[in-house]
Short mmCIF file of N, CA, C and O in Angstrom, two decimals:
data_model
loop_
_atom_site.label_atom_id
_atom_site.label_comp_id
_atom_site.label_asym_id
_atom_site.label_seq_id
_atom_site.Cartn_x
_atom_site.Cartn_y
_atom_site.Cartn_z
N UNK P 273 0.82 -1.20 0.00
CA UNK P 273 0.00 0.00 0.00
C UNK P 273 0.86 1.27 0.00
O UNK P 273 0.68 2.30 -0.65
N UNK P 274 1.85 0.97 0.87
CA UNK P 274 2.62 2.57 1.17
C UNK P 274 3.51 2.69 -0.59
O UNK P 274 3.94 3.79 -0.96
N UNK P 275 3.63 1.65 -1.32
CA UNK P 275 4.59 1.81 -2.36
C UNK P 275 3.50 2.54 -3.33
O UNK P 275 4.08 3.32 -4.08
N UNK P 276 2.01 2.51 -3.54
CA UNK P 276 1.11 3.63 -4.34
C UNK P 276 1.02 4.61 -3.50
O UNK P 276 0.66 5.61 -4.12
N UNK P 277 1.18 4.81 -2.34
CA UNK P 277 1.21 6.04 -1.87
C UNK P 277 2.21 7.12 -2.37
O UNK P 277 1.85 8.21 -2.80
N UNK P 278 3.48 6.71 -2.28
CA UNK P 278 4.79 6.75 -2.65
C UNK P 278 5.02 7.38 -4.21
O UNK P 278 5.52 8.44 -4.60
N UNK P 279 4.48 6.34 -4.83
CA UNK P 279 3.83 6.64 -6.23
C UNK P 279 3.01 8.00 -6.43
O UNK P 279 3.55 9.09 -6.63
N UNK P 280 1.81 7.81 -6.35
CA UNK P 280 0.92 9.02 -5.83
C UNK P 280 1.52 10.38 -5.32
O UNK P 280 1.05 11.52 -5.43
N UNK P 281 2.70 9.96 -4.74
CA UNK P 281 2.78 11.34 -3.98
C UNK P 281 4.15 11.83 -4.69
O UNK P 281 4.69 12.88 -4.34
N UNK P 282 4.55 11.20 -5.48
CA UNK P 282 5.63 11.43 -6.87
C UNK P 282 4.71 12.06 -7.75
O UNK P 282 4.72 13.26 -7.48
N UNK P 283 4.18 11.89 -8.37
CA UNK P 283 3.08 12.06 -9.80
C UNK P 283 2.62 13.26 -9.21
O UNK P 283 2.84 14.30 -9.82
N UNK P 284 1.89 13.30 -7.88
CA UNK P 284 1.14 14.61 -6.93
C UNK P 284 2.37 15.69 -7.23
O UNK P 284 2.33 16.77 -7.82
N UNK P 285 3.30 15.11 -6.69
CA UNK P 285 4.40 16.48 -6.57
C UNK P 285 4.55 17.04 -8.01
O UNK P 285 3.98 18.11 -8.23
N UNK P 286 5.20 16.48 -8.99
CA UNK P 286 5.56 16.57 -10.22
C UNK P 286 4.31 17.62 -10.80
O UNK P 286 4.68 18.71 -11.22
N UNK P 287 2.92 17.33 -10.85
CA UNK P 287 1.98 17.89 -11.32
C UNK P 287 1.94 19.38 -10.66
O UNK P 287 1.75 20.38 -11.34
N UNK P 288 2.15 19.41 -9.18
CA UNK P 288 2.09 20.64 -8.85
C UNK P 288 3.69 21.30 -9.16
O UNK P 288 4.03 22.46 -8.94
N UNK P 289 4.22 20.64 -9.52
CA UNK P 289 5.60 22.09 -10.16
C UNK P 289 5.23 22.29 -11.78
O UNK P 289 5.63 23.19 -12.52
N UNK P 290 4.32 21.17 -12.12
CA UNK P 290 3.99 22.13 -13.17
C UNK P 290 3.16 23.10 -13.18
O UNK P 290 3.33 24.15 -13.80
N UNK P 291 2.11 22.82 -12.43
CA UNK P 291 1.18 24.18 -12.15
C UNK P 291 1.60 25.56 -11.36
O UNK P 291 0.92 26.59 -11.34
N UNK P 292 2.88 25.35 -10.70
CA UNK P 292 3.26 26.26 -9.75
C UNK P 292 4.39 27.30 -11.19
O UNK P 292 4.46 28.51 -11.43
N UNK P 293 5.10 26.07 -11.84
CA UNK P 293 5.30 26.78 -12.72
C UNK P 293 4.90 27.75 -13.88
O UNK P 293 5.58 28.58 -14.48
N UNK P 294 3.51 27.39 -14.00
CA UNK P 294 2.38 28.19 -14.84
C UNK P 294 2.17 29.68 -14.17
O UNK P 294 2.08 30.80 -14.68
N UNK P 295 2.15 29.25 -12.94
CA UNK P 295 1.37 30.66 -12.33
C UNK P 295 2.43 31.02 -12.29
O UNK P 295 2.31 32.24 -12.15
N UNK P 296 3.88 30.68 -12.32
CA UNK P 296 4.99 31.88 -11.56
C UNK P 296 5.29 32.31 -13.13
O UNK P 296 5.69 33.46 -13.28
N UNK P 297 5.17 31.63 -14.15
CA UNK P 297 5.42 31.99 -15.79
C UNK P 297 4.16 33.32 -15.98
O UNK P 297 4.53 34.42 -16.40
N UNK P 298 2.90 33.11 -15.67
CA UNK P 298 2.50 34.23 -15.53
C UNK P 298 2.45 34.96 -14.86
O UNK P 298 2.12 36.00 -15.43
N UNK P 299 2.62 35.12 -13.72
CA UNK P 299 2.70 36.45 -12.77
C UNK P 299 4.21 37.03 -13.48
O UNK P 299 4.24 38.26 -13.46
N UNK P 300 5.18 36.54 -13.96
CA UNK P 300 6.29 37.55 -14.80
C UNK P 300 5.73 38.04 -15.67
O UNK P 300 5.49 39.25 -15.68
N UNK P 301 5.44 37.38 -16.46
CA UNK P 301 4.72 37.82 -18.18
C UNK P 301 3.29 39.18 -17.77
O UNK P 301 2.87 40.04 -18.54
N UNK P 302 2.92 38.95 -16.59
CA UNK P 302 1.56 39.89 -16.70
C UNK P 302 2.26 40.91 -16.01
O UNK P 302 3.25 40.85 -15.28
N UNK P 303 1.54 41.87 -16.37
CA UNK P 303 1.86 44.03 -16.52
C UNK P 303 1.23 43.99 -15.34
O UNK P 303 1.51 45.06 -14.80
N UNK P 304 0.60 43.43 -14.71
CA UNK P 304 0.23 44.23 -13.22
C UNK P 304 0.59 42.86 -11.89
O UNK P 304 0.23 41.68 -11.95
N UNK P 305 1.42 43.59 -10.74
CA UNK P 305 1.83 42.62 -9.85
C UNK P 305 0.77 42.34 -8.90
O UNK P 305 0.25 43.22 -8.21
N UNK P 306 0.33 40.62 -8.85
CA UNK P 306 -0.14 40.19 -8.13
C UNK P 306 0.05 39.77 -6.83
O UNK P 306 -0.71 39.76 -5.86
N UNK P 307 1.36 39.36 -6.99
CA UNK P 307 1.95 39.01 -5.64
C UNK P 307 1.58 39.30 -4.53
O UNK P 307 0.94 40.36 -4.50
N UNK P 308 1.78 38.53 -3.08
CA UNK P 308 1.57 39.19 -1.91
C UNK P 308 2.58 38.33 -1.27
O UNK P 308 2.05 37.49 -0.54
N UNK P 309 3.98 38.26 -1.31
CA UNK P 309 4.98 37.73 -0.77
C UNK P 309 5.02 37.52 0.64
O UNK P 309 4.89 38.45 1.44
N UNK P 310 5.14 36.68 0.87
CA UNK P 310 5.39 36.79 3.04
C UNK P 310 5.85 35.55 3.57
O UNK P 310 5.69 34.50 2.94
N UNK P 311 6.37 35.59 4.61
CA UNK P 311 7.46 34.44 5.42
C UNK P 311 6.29 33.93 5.94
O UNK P 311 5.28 34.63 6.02
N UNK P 312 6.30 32.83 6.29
CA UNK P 312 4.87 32.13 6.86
C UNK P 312 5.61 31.13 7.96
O UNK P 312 6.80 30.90 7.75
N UNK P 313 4.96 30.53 9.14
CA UNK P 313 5.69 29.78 9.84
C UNK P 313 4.73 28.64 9.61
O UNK P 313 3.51 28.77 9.50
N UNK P 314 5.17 27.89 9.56
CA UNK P 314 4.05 26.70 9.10
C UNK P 314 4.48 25.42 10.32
O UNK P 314 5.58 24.89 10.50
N UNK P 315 3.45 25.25 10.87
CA UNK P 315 3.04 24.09 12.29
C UNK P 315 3.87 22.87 11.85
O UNK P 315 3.87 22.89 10.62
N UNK P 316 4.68 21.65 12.36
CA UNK P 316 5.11 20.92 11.57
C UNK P 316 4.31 19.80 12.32
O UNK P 316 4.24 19.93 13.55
N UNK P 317 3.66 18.64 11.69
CA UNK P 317 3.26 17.35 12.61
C UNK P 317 4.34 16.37 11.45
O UNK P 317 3.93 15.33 10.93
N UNK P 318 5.49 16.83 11.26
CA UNK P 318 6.12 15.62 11.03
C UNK P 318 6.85 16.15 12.03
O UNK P 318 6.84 17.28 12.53
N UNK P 319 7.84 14.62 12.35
CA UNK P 319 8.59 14.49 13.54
C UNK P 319 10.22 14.06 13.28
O UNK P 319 11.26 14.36 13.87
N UNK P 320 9.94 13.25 12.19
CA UNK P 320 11.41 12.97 11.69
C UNK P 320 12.58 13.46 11.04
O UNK P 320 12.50 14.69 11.14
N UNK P 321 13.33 13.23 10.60
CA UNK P 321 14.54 13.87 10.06
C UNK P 321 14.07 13.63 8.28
O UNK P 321 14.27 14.49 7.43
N UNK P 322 13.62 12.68 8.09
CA UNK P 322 13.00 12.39 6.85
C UNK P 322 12.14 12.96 6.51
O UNK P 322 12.30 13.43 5.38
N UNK P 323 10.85 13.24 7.12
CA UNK P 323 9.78 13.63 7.21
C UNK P 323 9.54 15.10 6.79
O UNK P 323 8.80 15.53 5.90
N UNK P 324 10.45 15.85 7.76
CA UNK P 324 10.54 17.07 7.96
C UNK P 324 11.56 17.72 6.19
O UNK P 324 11.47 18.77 5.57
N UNK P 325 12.45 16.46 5.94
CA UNK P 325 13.44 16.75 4.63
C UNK P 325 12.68 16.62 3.44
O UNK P 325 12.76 17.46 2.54
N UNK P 326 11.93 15.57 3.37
CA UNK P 326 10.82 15.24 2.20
C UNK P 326 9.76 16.66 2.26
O UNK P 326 9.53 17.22 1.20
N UNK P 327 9.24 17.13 3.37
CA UNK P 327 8.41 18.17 3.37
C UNK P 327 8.75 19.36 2.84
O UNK P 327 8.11 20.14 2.14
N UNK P 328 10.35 19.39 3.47
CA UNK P 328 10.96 21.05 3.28
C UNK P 328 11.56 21.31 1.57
O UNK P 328 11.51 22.33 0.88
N UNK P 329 12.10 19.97 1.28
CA UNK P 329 12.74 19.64 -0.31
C UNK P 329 11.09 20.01 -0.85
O UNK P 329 10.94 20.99 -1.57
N UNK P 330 10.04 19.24 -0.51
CA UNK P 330 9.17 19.37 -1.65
C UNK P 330 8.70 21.15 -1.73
O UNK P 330 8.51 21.77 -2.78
N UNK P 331 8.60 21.57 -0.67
CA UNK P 331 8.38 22.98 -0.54
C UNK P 331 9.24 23.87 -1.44
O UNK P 331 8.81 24.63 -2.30
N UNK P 332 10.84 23.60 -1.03
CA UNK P 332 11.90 24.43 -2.17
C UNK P 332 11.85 23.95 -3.73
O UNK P 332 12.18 24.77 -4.59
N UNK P 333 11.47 22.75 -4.08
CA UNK P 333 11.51 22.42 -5.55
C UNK P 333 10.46 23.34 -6.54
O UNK P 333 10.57 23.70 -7.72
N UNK P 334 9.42 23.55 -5.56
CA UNK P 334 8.05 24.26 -6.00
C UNK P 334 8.33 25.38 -6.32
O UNK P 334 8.61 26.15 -5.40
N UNK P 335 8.36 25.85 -7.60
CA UNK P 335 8.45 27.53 -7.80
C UNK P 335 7.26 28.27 -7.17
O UNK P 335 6.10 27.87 -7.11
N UNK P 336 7.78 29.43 -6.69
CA UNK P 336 7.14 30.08 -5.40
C UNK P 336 7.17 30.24 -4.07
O UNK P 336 6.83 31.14 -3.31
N UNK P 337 7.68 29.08 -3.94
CA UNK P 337 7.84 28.63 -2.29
C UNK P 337 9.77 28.51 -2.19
O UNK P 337 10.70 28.20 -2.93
N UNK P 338 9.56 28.97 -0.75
CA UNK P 338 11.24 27.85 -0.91
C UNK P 338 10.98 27.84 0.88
O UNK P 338 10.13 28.39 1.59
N UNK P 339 12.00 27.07 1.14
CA UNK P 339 11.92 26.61 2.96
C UNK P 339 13.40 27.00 3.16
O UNK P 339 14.45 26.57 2.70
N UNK P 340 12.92 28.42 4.43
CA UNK P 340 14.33 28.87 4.70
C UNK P 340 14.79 28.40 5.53
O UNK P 340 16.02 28.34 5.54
N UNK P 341 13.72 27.61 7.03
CA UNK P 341 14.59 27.10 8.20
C UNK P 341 13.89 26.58 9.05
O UNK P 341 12.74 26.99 8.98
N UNK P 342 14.11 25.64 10.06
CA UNK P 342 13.18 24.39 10.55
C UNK P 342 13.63 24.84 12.08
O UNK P 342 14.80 24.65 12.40
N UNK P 343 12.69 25.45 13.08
CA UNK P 343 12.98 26.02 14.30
C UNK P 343 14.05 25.11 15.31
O UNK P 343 14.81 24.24 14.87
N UNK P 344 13.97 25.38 16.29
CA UNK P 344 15.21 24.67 16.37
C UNK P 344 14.23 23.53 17.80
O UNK P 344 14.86 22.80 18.57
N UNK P 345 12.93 23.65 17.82
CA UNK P 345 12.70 22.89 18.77
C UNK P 345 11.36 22.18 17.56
O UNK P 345 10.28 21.72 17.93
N UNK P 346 11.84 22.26 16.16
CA UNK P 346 10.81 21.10 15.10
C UNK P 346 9.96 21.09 15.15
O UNK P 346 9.29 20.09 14.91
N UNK P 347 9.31 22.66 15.65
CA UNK P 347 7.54 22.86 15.46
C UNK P 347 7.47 23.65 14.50
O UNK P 347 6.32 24.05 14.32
N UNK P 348 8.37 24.12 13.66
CA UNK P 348 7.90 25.00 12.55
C UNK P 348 8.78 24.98 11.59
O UNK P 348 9.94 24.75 11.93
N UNK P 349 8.48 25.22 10.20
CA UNK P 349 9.15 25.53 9.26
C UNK P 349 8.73 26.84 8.41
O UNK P 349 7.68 26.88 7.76
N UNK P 350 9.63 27.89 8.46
CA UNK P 350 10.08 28.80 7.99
C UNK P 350 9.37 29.03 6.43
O UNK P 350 9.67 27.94 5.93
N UNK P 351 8.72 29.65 5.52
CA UNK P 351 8.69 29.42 4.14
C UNK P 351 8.22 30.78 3.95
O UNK P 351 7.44 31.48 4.58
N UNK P 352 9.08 30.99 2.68
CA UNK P 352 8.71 31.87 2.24
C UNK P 352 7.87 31.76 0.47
O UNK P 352 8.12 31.12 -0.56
N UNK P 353 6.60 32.95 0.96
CA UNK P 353 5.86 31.90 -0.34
C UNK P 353 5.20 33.18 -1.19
O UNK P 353 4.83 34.17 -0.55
N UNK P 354 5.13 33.16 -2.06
CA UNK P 354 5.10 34.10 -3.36
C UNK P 354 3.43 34.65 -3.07
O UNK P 354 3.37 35.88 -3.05
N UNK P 355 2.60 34.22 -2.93
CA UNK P 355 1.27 34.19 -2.63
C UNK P 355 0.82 34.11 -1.20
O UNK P 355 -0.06 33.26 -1.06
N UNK P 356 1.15 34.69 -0.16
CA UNK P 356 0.82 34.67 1.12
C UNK P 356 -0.15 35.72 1.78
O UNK P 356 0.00 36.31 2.85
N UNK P 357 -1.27 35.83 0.78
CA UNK P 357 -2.34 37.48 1.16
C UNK P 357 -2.74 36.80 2.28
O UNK P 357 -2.59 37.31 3.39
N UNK P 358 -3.55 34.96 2.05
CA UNK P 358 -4.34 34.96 3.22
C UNK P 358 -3.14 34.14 4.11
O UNK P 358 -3.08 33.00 3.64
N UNK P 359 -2.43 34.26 4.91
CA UNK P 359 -1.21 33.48 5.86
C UNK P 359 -2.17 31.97 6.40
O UNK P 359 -1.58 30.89 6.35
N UNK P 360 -3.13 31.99 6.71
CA UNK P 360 -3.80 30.87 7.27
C UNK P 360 -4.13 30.01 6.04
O UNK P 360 -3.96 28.79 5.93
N UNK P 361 -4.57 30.72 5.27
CA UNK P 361 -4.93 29.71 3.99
C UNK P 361 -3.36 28.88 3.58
O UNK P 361 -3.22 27.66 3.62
N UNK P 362 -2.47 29.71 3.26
CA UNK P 362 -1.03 29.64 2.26
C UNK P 362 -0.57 27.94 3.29
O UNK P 362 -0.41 26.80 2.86
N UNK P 363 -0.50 28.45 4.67
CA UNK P 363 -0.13 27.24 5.46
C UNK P 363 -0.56 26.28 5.01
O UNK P 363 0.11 25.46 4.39
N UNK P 364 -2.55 26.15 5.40
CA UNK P 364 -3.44 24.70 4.99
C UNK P 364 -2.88 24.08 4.16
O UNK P 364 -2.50 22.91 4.24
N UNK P 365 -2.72 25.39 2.60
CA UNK P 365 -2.47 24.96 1.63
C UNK P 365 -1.53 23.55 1.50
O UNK P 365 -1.80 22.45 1.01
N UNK P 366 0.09 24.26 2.36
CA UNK P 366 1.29 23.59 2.07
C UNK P 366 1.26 22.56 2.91
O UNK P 366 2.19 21.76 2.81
N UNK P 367 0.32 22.33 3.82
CA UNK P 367 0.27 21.00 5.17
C UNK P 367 -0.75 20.06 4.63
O UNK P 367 -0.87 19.01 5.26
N UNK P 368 -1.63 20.25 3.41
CA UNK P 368 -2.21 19.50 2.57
C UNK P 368 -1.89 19.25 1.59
O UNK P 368 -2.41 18.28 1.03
N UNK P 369 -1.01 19.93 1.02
CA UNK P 369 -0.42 19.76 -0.50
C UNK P 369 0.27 18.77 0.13
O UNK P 369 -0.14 17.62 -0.03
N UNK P 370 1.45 18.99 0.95
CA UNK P 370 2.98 18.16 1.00
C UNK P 370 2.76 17.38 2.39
O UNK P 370 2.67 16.15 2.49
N UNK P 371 2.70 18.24 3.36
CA UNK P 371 2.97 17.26 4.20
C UNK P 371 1.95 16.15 4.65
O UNK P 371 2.29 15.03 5.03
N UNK P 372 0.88 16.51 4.59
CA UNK P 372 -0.27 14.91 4.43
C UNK P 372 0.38 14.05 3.67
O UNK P 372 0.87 13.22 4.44
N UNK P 373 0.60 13.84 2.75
CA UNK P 373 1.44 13.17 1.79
C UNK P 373 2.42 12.63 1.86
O UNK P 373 2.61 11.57 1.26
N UNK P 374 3.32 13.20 2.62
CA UNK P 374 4.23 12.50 3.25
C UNK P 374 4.61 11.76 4.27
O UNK P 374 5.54 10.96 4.36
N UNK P 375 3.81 12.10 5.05
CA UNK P 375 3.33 11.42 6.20
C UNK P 375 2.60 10.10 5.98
O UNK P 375 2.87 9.13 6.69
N UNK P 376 1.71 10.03 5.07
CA UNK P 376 0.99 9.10 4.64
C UNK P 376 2.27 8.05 3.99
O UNK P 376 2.11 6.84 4.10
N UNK P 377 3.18 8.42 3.51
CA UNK P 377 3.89 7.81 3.08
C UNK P 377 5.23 7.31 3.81
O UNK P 377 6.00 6.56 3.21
N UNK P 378 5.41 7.61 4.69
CA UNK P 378 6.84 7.74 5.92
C UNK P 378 6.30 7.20 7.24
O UNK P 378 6.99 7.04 8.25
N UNK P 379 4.93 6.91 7.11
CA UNK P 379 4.17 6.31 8.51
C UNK P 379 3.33 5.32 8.25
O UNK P 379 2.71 4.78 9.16
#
């Protein structure tokens, strides 16, 4: 089971750098800035050294996002994310995009 998860959450990732790449291809190309840039601290319920690396890698591969730093007592990770108007949403977003996913897959 965990090896289609695994699967799934390869294909999942891959699809969203292409879409992340779309929107960051247009927000250059378009004449008026959309952006709302901001550092976000995002809750971590992974626990591992893996967990937390699979989460933070998938975060930096993503155009838009990148992961600047993992607190030093592993309740938060640092990100800075191209689209952060609503901060509560941007989080959900990235703790449902990636880290459900990984977790599902590392547990």
């Amino acid at each position: 089971m965990k090896v289609w998860r695994a699967v799934w959450l390869i294909l999942y990732f891959l699809m969203q750098v292409v879409l992340s790449n779309i929107r960051v291809i247009r927000e250059v190309l378009s004449p008026r800035f959309r952006m709302r840039p901001g550092i976000l601290a995002v809750p971590l319920d992974a626990k591992s050294d893996l967990e937390i690396a699979l989460f933070a890698n998938m975060i930096t591969l993503t155009p838009g996002t990148l992961s600047l730093l993992v607190s030093r007592d592993r309740k938060f990770l640092f990100v800075h994310n191209m689209y952060a108007e609503d901060p509560s949403a941007a989080k959900a977003e990235l703790k449902e995009q990636f880290e459900r996913r990984v977790l599902e897959v590392t547990r």
